[in-house]
């Protein structure tokens, strides 16, 4: 287990475009393990390689109660619909914002063995895919804010101890839990 520190703005690595992988290096499995460990330690649903200071075009996503997903060279090839979402980022701690994302996205990527695949996604997975591919292009969600008023400070301590178990169940059922995720 190797948890690496998450880089935050204004670290220039967050603005550098990552490099497409041509030959998958032997160390790639290890890098991805570190990404997954770092994402889980930070309670994130996704992480892009540059968030731990790496230059490769790699992202990992772990939607709650689903298996971790790994994307090498992810690229969004289709976007459908628009919706307003609340979003947070591990590289912009202490803030959340409301931005416009797609309802559905289709991405192409390769897996750890270099095999190409496509994935069509909606909901939180679509949001995470847009968020992580943005990171890999040097874009952070705050770039999508239509107004500075759509960005607001959060009390992170309060978020950690948010309510009693009954309250958590209610939030899950209403889908509000998604609103507390960061990438
Ligand atoms: Ni992020």
GROMACS .gro file of N, CA, C and O in nm, residues 2 8 19 30 42 45 70 107 121 128 160 171:
model
   48
    2UNK      N    1   0.066   0.205  -0.098
    2UNK     CA    2   0.142   0.331  -0.104
    2UNK      C    3   0.047   0.445  -0.131
    2UNK      O    4   0.001   0.462  -0.244
    8UNK      N    5  -0.266   1.963  -0.508
    8UNK     CA    6  -0.380   2.057  -0.510
    8UNK      C    7  -0.340   2.182  -0.587
    8UNK      O    8  -0.222   2.213  -0.603
   19UNK      N    9   0.050   1.259  -2.072
   19UNK     CA   10   0.109   1.199  -2.191
   19UNK      C   11   0.041   1.065  -2.221
   19UNK      O   12   0.026   0.981  -2.132
   30UNK      N   13   0.183  -0.111  -1.065
   30UNK     CA   14   0.221  -0.053  -0.936
   30UNK      C   15   0.168   0.090  -0.924
   30UNK      O   16   0.116   0.130  -0.821
   42UNK      N   17  -0.827   0.906   0.045
   42UNK     CA   18  -0.884   1.042   0.041
   42UNK      C   19  -1.037   1.038   0.028
   42UNK      O   20  -1.100   1.143   0.018
   45UNK      N   21  -1.402   0.922  -0.537
   45UNK     CA   22  -1.462   0.825  -0.629
   45UNK      C   23  -1.381   0.813  -0.757
   45UNK      O   24  -1.411   0.728  -0.841
   70UNK      N   25  -1.039   0.095  -1.436
   70UNK     CA   26  -0.909   0.150  -1.475
   70UNK      C   27  -0.915   0.192  -1.622
   70UNK      O   28  -0.964   0.116  -1.705
  107UNK      N   29  -1.686   0.677  -2.378
  107UNK     CA   30  -1.541   0.696  -2.380
  107UNK      C   31  -1.476   0.578  -2.452
  107UNK      O   32  -1.532   0.468  -2.458
  121UNK      N   33  -2.171   0.557  -2.040
  121UNK     CA   34  -2.201   0.572  -1.898
  121UNK      C   35  -2.299   0.686  -1.876
  121UNK      O   36  -2.309   0.778  -1.958
  128UNK      N   37  -1.793   1.124  -1.331
  128UNK     CA   38  -1.654   1.095  -1.292
  128UNK      C   39  -1.566   1.085  -1.417
  128UNK      O   40  -1.452   1.133  -1.417
  160UNK      N   41  -1.765   1.516   0.740
  160UNK     CA   42  -1.720   1.387   0.790
  160UNK      C   43  -1.817   1.325   0.889
  160UNK      O   44  -1.835   1.205   0.893
  171UNK      N   45  -3.041   1.014   0.296
  171UNK     CA   46  -2.963   1.080   0.192
  171UNK      C   47  -2.936   0.983   0.076
  171UNK      O   48  -2.944   1.020  -0.040
   0.00000   0.00000   0.00000
